[in-house]
Amino acid sequence: MTEQITPKTNFIKEIIDEHNRTGRFGGRVHTRFPPEPNGYLHIGHTKALVIDFGIAEEYGGLTNLRYDDTNPVKEDVEYVDAIKEDIRWLGFDWGDREYYASDYFEQLYDMAIELIKAGKAYVDELSAEEMRENRGTLTEPGKESPWRNRPVEENLNLFERMRAGEFPDGSKTLRAKIDMASPNMNMRDPVMYRILHAEHHRTGNKWCIYPMYDFAHGQSDSIEGITHSMCSLEYENHRPLYDWFLDALGIFHPQQIEFARLNLTHTVMSKRKLRKLVEEGYVDGWTDPRMPTLAAMRRRGYPPQAIRKFIELIGVAKNDSFVEVELLEHVVRDELNLIAPRRMAILKPLKLIIDNYPKGETEEFEVRDFPQNPENDARRTVPFGRELWIEQDDFMEEPAPKYFRLTPGREVRLMNAYFVTAHSVEKDEEGNVVAVHCTYDPETRGGNALDGRKVKGTIHWVSAEHAIDAEARLYDHLFKDDFPEDLPEGEVFTDHVSPDSLEVLKGIKLEPSLKEAKPGQFYQFVRNGYFTADSVDSSEEKLIFNRTISLVDTWAKLMK
RNA sequence: UGGGGCAUGGUGCAAUGGCAGCACACCGGACUUUGAAUCCGUGGAUCUAGGUUCGAAUCCUGGUGCCCCAGCCA
C-alpha cells in the first residue's frame, strides 16, 4: 500500500485556519458540492468532491449537496439521480441536505426586486447581439445600454411582467447596474435573469425567467450558510461579482476560494467532449469503461477507495496541471492487490497435453487466494487434468533470449500443480502451434520438487475439461496521445480515439470457481491483470469480464 | 496592446528567510510457486536578470512563459 504521506495541509486549509484565527465564521466550516445536472460526474469532479467533503469533515463541519439547476434547457433528472449514486459510491454523505438552486427561485426573485428598488438593477431590451456589441472588448470599455437609466417603477413593472410571461424569449433581460468600463468583463452590467419559456425538471412551468449562475450561486451559498465556497480557477474572475451581489444585498457573505481543476493524460475531461464521444458513438454511452466518468470507472472495476486515494495524492494548488494517468493506475493496482482474490484464467488459449498423465483422471488442488499475504489464508479448489489450457504467450517453440516460460526441453512449473517439460507440438496447415505435448513429474505435486531442484518459470493453467468459457474486454487508454486536446490545425480530437482502446476476447477459459462472479467483486487473473464481471452485459449464462487494469508487465517492456 | 491568476526533477505536490523533500514515472539490483507484489539502490528540479539579507524556492524590482475572461452557459 502506498504510504500515507500526503501533505497535511494545502493553501485552502491555510485560508480556513486564518479564518478560524480571526474568527471570521466563528470557527464554523460548511461547504457545498454544486454539480449542474447536465451530465455524469467524472474523475475531475472527484477532486472537488474530496475537497468539499474532505475539508468540511476535517474541520468538523458539514457539506451540502446542491444542484446548480438554473438552466432548464440543459438539465435533466436522469443526471440528478446518477450524480447522487456516484457520490454515495465514493462514500460521501450529505445527510438530508440535498438542495437545489431552484429551491431558491422565489427568494432570488425577491432579491432581484430589492436590487431594482435600490437602483442597482434594470430591465434591458437589447438583443443578445446588441448586448455583445455594447460590451466592448478586452481592451476597450463597453457602452451603456439606452435602457440603463429608466425609472425604478418602470423596471419593477417590466420585471414583474417578465415573470408573468408577457414577453418572448430573449426580448428582455434583467441586468445588474455596475460598470460598463470595468476591466473585468464580468462586471460590465452582467445579466441576472433571462426569459426562458422552458420546463424545468423541478419547478415545471412555474417560471419563465431563470437566474444566471452568477446571480444564483453566491446567494444560494449565503442562504445555506456556506462558509467556504470552493470552485475551479475560471471562477476567479467571477469572485468580484459574487462579492458584489452579496454586499449589495447585505446578506451573509461566504468566502469563495478557487483551485486548479484536475486534468488527466490520455483522456478528455470536458462535459462537452465527453458528450460528443457518447453522442457520436465513439464509446458505448457514459458508462463505457473507457470513459473518465465515475460510473464508467465503477463498471470497469476501480475501487472507490483507490479513486479517493488518488485525489489525496495529487494535492491541491492553483497551478494548471496535468496528472499522469499512470498515478491513478498505480493506486488502483495497489488497492486491488490487497483486496482481489487470485484466480486462474486463460485469455488466449493454447492446448497443453500431458502425455504421461493417466487418461480420464482428474485431481483437485487447494489453492490460496492471497498467496502474497501470510495473514489471509482463504482458499479455493481448482481441478486439474491431462489436458489443460495455457496462454499462447507462455510457449515459444524458439525462445527469445531471456524467455523462461515453456519451450521444448525446458522444465517449468504449472502453478500450484506440477513441473512439466515440453517435448513436441502439433501445428495446423498454416504452421501455427495448436497444441503442445509435455510430460510431468509426479514427484512435484503442489509445485515443489522433492529433490529440491528449481525451475525459473511458473505459468498458470486451466483444466480443459472443467473450464468455463467467457468473454473478456481489455481496455487501454482512450487516446494514445498524452494530451488529446492539443491538436494540429484542422484535426478533431475524436479522430484520435485509440482503435486499441477496446479489445474483445471471446472464448477465454476460466477456472470453475469463477462461475459465480458478480459485478462489484474484484479478481486478479493471475499474471494477467485485475478483472470484474461487467455490470451491464454479464450474466450467469454468459460471463463477461472487464479488465480493470493489467498487471505491471516487465517482460513486455523488455521485449520492446 | 485591459484585467485576473500561475511558474520547484519527466509528471504532480511539499519546503511559509536556515541542509530543496515525497509520490508516480524512469533506470539498476535482490527476492520470487504471479516476469506481479515486496525489498534495496542510481540519476535528475527552484522560469530569467538584478536587489535586500550572514543566509532567498521563499522578500523586493524588472523581464519571460503559460492559463482564464468579450454566453441571455455553468
CSV table of C-alpha atoms (C1' of nucleotides) in Angstrom, one decimal, chain A residues 7 14 68 70-71 126-128 135 138 170 183 185 194 213 235 237-238 314 316 319-322 324 337 342 402 404-405 413 415-416 446-448 524 527 552 554-555 557, chain B residues 1-8 10-16 21-27 29 31-39 65-74:
chain,number,residue,atom,x,y,z
A,7,PRO,CA,0.8,16.8,2.7
A,14,GLU,CA,-4.4,27.7,5.4
A,68,ASP,CA,-26.9,24.2,-9.7
A,70,THR,CA,-30.6,27.3,-13.2
A,71,ASN,CA,-30.6,26.4,-16.9
A,126,LEU,CA,-31.1,45.0,-26.0
A,127,SER,CA,-30.9,41.8,-28.2
A,128,ALA,CA,-28.2,39.4,-27.4
A,135,ARG,CA,-19.9,45.1,-24.1
A,138,LEU,CA,-10.8,43.2,-23.5
A,170,GLY,CA,-34.6,36.8,-25.5
A,183,PRO,CA,-11.6,45.9,-16.9
A,185,MET,CA,-15.8,41.8,-18.2
A,194,ARG,CA,-33.1,35.8,-18.8
A,213,TYR,CA,-25.3,31.3,-12.4
A,235,TYR,CA,-14.4,31.5,-11.5
A,237,ASN,CA,-12.8,36.4,-12.4
A,238,HIS,CA,-16.3,36.0,-11.1
A,314,ILE,CA,-2.3,14.7,-6.3
A,316,VAL,CA,-4.5,20.9,-4.2
A,319,ASN,CA,-1.2,25.6,-10.7
A,320,ASP,CA,-2.7,24.5,-14.0
A,321,SER,CA,-1.5,20.9,-14.3
A,322,PHE,CA,-1.9,17.6,-16.0
A,324,GLU,CA,-0.2,11.4,-15.5
A,337,ASN,CA,-3.5,-6.1,-5.0
A,342,ARG,CA,-6.4,-14.6,-7.3
A,402,LYS,CA,15.8,-14.4,-21.5
A,404,PHE,CA,12.0,-18.6,-19.3
A,405,ARG,CA,8.5,-19.9,-19.9
A,413,ARG,CA,6.1,-25.2,-13.1
A,415,MET,CA,1.4,-23.0,-10.8
A,416,ASN,CA,0.3,-25.0,-7.7
A,446,GLY,CA,1.9,-28.9,-5.4
A,447,GLY,CA,4.7,-27.3,-7.4
A,448,ASN,CA,7.8,-28.3,-5.5
A,524,GLN,CA,-6.8,-10.9,-10.1
A,527,ARG,CA,-0.3,-13.0,-14.4
A,552,VAL,CA,2.8,-4.3,-14.5
A,554,THR,CA,8.2,-6.1,-17.0
A,555,TRP,CA,8.6,-8.8,-19.7
A,557,LYS,CA,8.7,-3.8,-21.5
B,1,U,C1',-1.6,46.4,-26.6
B,2,G,C1',-7.2,45.7,-20.3
B,3,G,C1',-8.0,42.7,-16.0
B,4,G,C1',-7.3,38.2,-13.1
B,5,G,C1',-4.1,34.0,-12.0
B,6,C,C1',0.2,30.6,-12.1
B,7,A,C1',5.8,29.3,-12.6
B,8,U,C1',10.2,23.7,-8.0
B,10,G,C1',9.7,13.8,-16.9
B,11,U,C1',4.6,14.4,-14.0
B,12,G,C1',2.0,16.1,-9.5
B,13,C,C1',2.6,18.1,-4.8
B,14,A,C1',5.8,19.8,-0.3
B,15,A,C1',9.5,23.0,1.9
B,16,U,C1',5.9,29.6,4.8
B,21,G,C1',11.8,16.6,0.1
B,22,C,C1',7.7,12.9,-1.1
B,23,A,C1',4.8,10.0,-4.6
B,24,C,C1',4.4,8.3,-9.6
B,25,A,C1',7.3,7.5,-13.9
B,26,C,C1',12.4,6.2,-15.5
B,27,C,C1',16.9,3.2,-14.7
B,29,G,C1',19.9,-4.9,-8.4
B,31,C,C1',13.9,-12.0,-3.9
B,32,U,C1',10.0,-14.8,-6.1
B,33,U,C1',5.2,-21.0,-6.9
B,34,U,C1',2.3,-14.3,-10.5
B,35,G,C1',8.5,-11.6,-15.3
B,36,A,C1',3.1,-9.2,-10.2
B,37,A,C1',3.8,-7.8,-5.2
B,38,U,C1',7.8,-6.9,-1.8
B,39,C,C1',12.9,-5.1,-0.7
B,65,G,C1',6.4,32.0,-20.5
B,66,C,C1',1.6,29.6,-19.7
B,67,C,C1',-3.8,29.7,-18.2
B,68,C,C1',-8.7,32.3,-17.7
B,69,C,C1',-12.3,36.4,-19.1
B,70,A,C1',-15.7,39.8,-24.6
B,71,G,C1',-22.8,33.3,-23.3
B,72,C,C1',-29.3,35.8,-22.3
B,73,C,C1',-23.8,28.5,-20.2
B,74,A,C1',-22.1,26.7,-15.5
